[in-house]
Amino acid sequence: MRLNSIDPMLNQKDTTAWIFQVYAAFVISTGSFAASLYLLPMDNVVRSQLGISYVFSISASVSLTKTIRDNHEARKRQALIDAIITDKVITENHPLIDLLENSKISK
């Protein structure tokens, strides 16, 4: 049994355009925030606090994204394992298989 026949999403790949868009959005948003932080008239203490908060929010977003992805992949893996086990149990214990095997023997 091929795993791809059970779950075609196992071979999901992102396109080059999507990867470029994600990186571009990150660079543009981070760059525009850094430029705003540099150009706005404010005290250095406030500027550094905003910068640290922004870096922390990026770090928290990456961690959240990774956690969500890992949990999703774990559920997909478990569903795949369950499907394989179910197919095996059905194949080994299906009543028609016994009838087919008995009819082959009697011929």
Coordinates of N, CA and C in Angstrom, one line a residue:
M1 N 0.9 -1.2 0.0 CA 0.0 0.0 0.0 C 0.9 1.2 0.0
R2 N 0.6 2.2 -0.9 CA 1.4 3.4 -1.0 C 0.9 4.4 0.0
L3 N 1.7 5.1 0.7 CA 1.2 6.1 1.6 C 0.6 7.3 0.9
N4 N 1.0 7.6 -0.3 CA 0.4 8.7 -1.0 C -1.0 8.5 -1.4
S5 N -1.4 7.2 -1.5 CA -2.8 6.9 -1.8 C -3.7 7.2 -0.6
I6 N -3.2 7.1 0.6 CA -3.9 7.4 1.8 C -4.1 8.9 2.0
D7 N -3.0 9.6 1.9 CA -3.0 11.1 2.2 C -2.1 11.8 1.2
P8 N -2.8 12.4 0.1 CA -2.0 13.1 -0.9 C -1.3 14.3 -0.3
M9 N -1.8 14.8 0.8 CA -1.2 16.0 1.4 C 0.2 15.8 2.0
L10 N 0.6 14.5 2.1 CA 1.9 14.3 2.7 C 3.1 14.9 1.8
N11 N 2.8 15.0 0.5 CA 3.8 15.6 -0.4 C 3.6 17.0 -0.7
Q12 N 2.9 17.8 0.2 CA 2.6 19.2 -0.1 C 3.9 20.0 0.0
K13 N 4.1 20.8 -1.1 CA 5.2 21.6 -1.2 C 4.8 23.1 -1.5
D14 N 5.4 24.0 -0.9 CA 5.1 25.4 -1.2 C 5.8 25.8 -2.5
T15 N 5.1 26.7 -3.2 CA 5.6 27.2 -4.4 C 6.7 28.2 -4.2
T16 N 7.5 28.5 -5.2 CA 8.6 29.5 -5.1 C 8.0 30.9 -4.9
A17 N 6.9 31.1 -5.5 CA 6.2 32.4 -5.4 C 5.7 32.7 -4.0
W18 N 5.2 31.6 -3.4 CA 4.7 31.8 -2.0 C 5.9 32.0 -1.0
I19 N 6.9 31.2 -1.2 CA 8.1 31.4 -0.3 C 8.7 32.8 -0.5
F20 N 8.8 33.3 -1.7 CA 9.3 34.7 -1.9 C 8.3 35.7 -1.3
Q21 N 7.0 35.5 -1.4 CA 6.1 36.5 -0.8 C 6.2 36.5 0.7
V22 N 6.4 35.3 1.3 CA 6.5 35.3 2.8 C 7.8 36.0 3.3
Y23 N 8.9 35.7 2.6 CA 10.1 36.4 3.0 C 10.1 37.9 2.7
A24 N 9.5 38.3 1.6 CA 9.4 39.7 1.2 C 8.5 40.4 2.2
A25 N 7.4 39.8 2.6 CA 6.5 40.4 3.6 C 7.3 40.6 4.9
F26 N 8.0 39.6 5.3 CA 8.8 39.7 6.6 C 9.8 40.9 6.5
V27 N 10.6 40.9 5.4 CA 11.6 41.9 5.3 C 11.0 43.3 5.2
I28 N 9.9 43.5 4.4 CA 9.3 44.8 4.3 C 8.7 45.2 5.6
S29 N 8.0 44.4 6.3 CA 7.4 44.8 7.6 C 8.5 45.1 8.6
T30 N 9.5 44.3 8.7 CA 10.6 44.5 9.7 C 11.3 45.8 9.3
G31 N 11.6 45.9 8.1 CA 12.4 47.1 7.6 C 11.6 48.4 7.8
S32 N 10.3 48.4 7.5 CA 9.5 49.6 7.7 C 9.3 49.9 9.2
F33 N 9.2 48.9 10.1 CA 9.2 49.2 11.5 C 10.5 49.8 12.0
A34 N 11.6 49.2 11.5 CA 12.9 49.7 12.0 C 13.1 51.1 11.5
A35 N 12.7 51.4 10.3 CA 12.8 52.8 9.8 C 11.9 53.8 10.6
S36 N 10.7 53.3 10.9 CA 9.8 54.2 11.7 C 10.4 54.4 13.1
L37 N 10.9 53.4 13.6 CA 11.5 53.5 15.0 C 12.7 54.4 15.0
Y38 N 13.5 54.4 13.9 CA 14.7 55.2 13.8 C 14.3 56.7 13.6
L39 N 13.3 56.9 12.7 CA 12.9 58.3 12.3 C 12.0 59.0 13.2
L40 N 11.2 58.3 14.0 CA 10.3 59.0 14.9 C 11.0 59.7 16.0
P41 N 10.6 61.0 16.3 CA 11.2 61.7 17.4 C 10.8 61.2 18.7
M42 N 11.7 60.4 19.4 CA 11.4 59.9 20.7 C 12.6 59.7 21.5
D43 N 12.5 59.5 22.7 CA 13.6 59.2 23.6 C 14.3 57.8 23.3
N44 N 15.5 57.7 23.5 CA 16.2 56.4 23.2 C 15.7 55.3 24.1
V45 N 15.3 55.6 25.3 CA 14.7 54.5 26.2 C 13.4 54.0 25.6
V46 N 12.6 54.9 25.1 CA 11.3 54.5 24.5 C 11.6 53.7 23.2
R47 N 12.5 54.2 22.4 CA 12.9 53.5 21.2 C 13.4 52.1 21.4
S48 N 14.3 51.9 22.4 CA 14.8 50.6 22.7 C 13.7 49.7 23.3
Q49 N 12.8 50.2 24.1 CA 11.7 49.4 24.6 C 10.8 48.9 23.4
L50 N 10.5 49.8 22.5 CA 9.7 49.4 21.4 C 10.4 48.4 20.5
G51 N 11.7 48.5 20.3 CA 12.5 47.6 19.5 C 12.5 46.2 20.2
I52 N 12.7 46.2 21.5 CA 12.8 44.9 22.2 C 11.4 44.2 22.2
S53 N 10.3 45.0 22.3 CA 9.0 44.4 22.2 C 8.7 43.9 20.9
Y54 N 9.2 44.6 19.8 CA 8.9 44.1 18.5 C 9.7 42.8 18.2
V55 N 10.9 42.7 18.6 CA 11.7 41.5 18.5 C 11.1 40.3 19.2
F56 N 10.6 40.6 20.4 CA 9.9 39.6 21.2 C 8.6 39.1 20.5
S57 N 7.9 40.0 19.9 CA 6.6 39.6 19.2 C 7.0 38.8 18.0
I58 N 8.0 39.1 17.3 CA 8.5 38.2 16.2 C 8.8 36.8 16.7
S59 N 9.6 36.8 17.8 CA 10.0 35.5 18.3 C 8.8 34.7 18.8
A60 N 7.8 35.3 19.4 CA 6.6 34.6 19.9 C 5.8 34.1 18.7
S61 N 5.7 34.9 17.6 CA 5.0 34.5 16.4 C 5.6 33.3 15.8
V62 N 7.0 33.3 15.7 CA 7.7 32.1 15.1 C 7.4 30.9 16.0
S63 N 7.5 31.0 17.3 CA 7.3 29.9 18.2 C 5.8 29.4 18.0
L64 N 4.9 30.3 18.0 CA 3.5 29.9 17.8 C 3.3 29.1 16.5
T65 N 3.8 29.7 15.4 CA 3.7 29.0 14.1 C 4.3 27.6 14.1
K66 N 5.4 27.5 14.7 CA 6.1 26.2 14.7 C 5.3 25.2 15.6
T67 N 4.7 25.6 16.7 CA 3.9 24.8 17.5 C 2.7 24.3 16.8
I68 N 2.0 25.2 16.1 CA 0.8 24.9 15.4 C 1.1 23.9 14.3
R69 N 2.2 24.1 13.5 CA 2.6 23.2 12.5 C 3.0 21.8 13.0
D70 N 3.7 21.8 14.1 CA 4.1 20.5 14.7 C 2.9 19.7 15.1
N71 N 1.9 20.4 15.8 CA 0.7 19.7 16.2 C -0.1 19.2 15.0
H72 N -0.2 20.0 14.0 CA -0.9 19.5 12.8 C -0.2 18.3 12.1
E73 N 1.1 18.4 12.0 CA 1.8 17.2 11.4 C 1.7 16.0 12.3
A74 N 1.6 16.1 13.6 CA 1.5 15.0 14.5 C 0.1 14.4 14.3
R75 N -0.9 15.2 14.1 CA -2.3 14.7 13.9 C -2.4 14.0 12.6
K76 N -1.7 14.6 11.5 CA -1.7 13.9 10.2 C -1.0 12.6 10.3
R77 N 0.1 12.5 11.0 CA 0.8 11.2 11.1 C 0.0 10.2 11.8
Q78 N -0.7 10.6 12.9 CA -1.5 9.7 13.7 C -2.7 9.2 12.8
A79 N -3.3 10.1 12.1 CA -4.4 9.7 11.2 C -3.9 8.7 10.1
L80 N -2.7 8.9 9.6 CA -2.2 8.0 8.6 C -1.9 6.6 9.2
I81 N -1.3 6.6 10.4 CA -1.1 5.3 11.1 C -2.4 4.6 11.4
D82 N -3.4 5.4 11.8 CA -4.7 4.8 12.1 C -5.3 4.2 10.8
A83 N -5.2 4.9 9.7 CA -5.7 4.4 8.4 C -5.0 3.2 8.0
I84 N -3.7 3.1 8.1 CA -3.0 1.9 7.7 C -3.4 0.7 8.6
I85 N -3.5 0.9 9.9 CA -3.9 -0.2 10.8 C -5.3 -0.6 10.5
T86 N -6.2 0.3 10.2 CA -7.6 0.0 9.9 C -7.7 -0.8 8.6
D87 N -6.9 -0.4 7.6 CA -6.9 -1.1 6.3 C -6.4 -2.5 6.5
K88 N -5.4 -2.7 7.3 CA -4.8 -4.0 7.6 C -5.8 -4.9 8.3
V89 N -6.4 -4.4 9.3 CA -7.4 -5.1 10.1 C -8.6 -5.6 9.2
I90 N -9.1 -4.6 8.4 CA -10.2 -4.9 7.5 C -9.8 -6.0 6.5
T91 N -8.6 -5.8 5.9 CA -8.1 -6.8 4.9 C -7.9 -8.2 5.5
E92 N -7.4 -8.3 6.7 CA -7.1 -9.6 7.3 C -8.4 -10.2 7.8
N93 N -9.4 -9.5 8.2 CA -10.6 -10.0 8.8 C -11.9 -9.9 8.0
H94 N -11.8 -9.5 6.8 CA -13.0 -9.4 6.0 C -13.6 -10.8 5.7
P95 N -14.9 -11.0 5.9 CA -15.5 -12.3 5.6 C -15.4 -12.8 4.2
L96 N -15.5 -11.9 3.2 CA -15.4 -12.3 1.8 C -14.1 -12.8 1.4
I97 N -13.0 -12.4 2.1 CA -11.7 -12.9 1.8 C -11.6 -14.4 2.1
D98 N -12.2 -14.8 3.2 CA -12.3 -16.2 3.6 C -13.0 -17.0 2.5
L99 N -14.1 -16.5 2.0 CA -14.9 -17.2 1.0 C -14.1 -17.3 -0.3
L100 N -13.4 -16.2 -0.7 CA -12.6 -16.3 -1.9 C -11.5 -17.3 -1.8
E101 N -10.8 -17.3 -0.6 CA -9.7 -18.3 -0.4 C -10.2 -19.7 -0.4
N102 N -11.4 -19.9 0.2 CA -12.0 -21.3 0.2 C -12.4 -21.7 -1.2
S103 N -12.9 -20.8 -2.0 CA -13.3 -21.2 -3.3 C -12.1 -21.5 -4.2
K104 N -11.0 -20.8 -4.0 CA -9.8 -21.1 -4.7 C -9.2 -22.5 -4.3
I105 N -9.4 -22.9 -3.1 CA -8.9 -24.2 -2.6 C -9.7 -25.3 -3.2
S106 N -11.0 -25.1 -3.3 CA -11.9 -26.2 -3.7 C -11.8 -26.4 -5.2
K107 N -11.3 -25.5 -6.0 CA -11.1 -25.7 -7.4 C -10.0 -26.5 -7.8

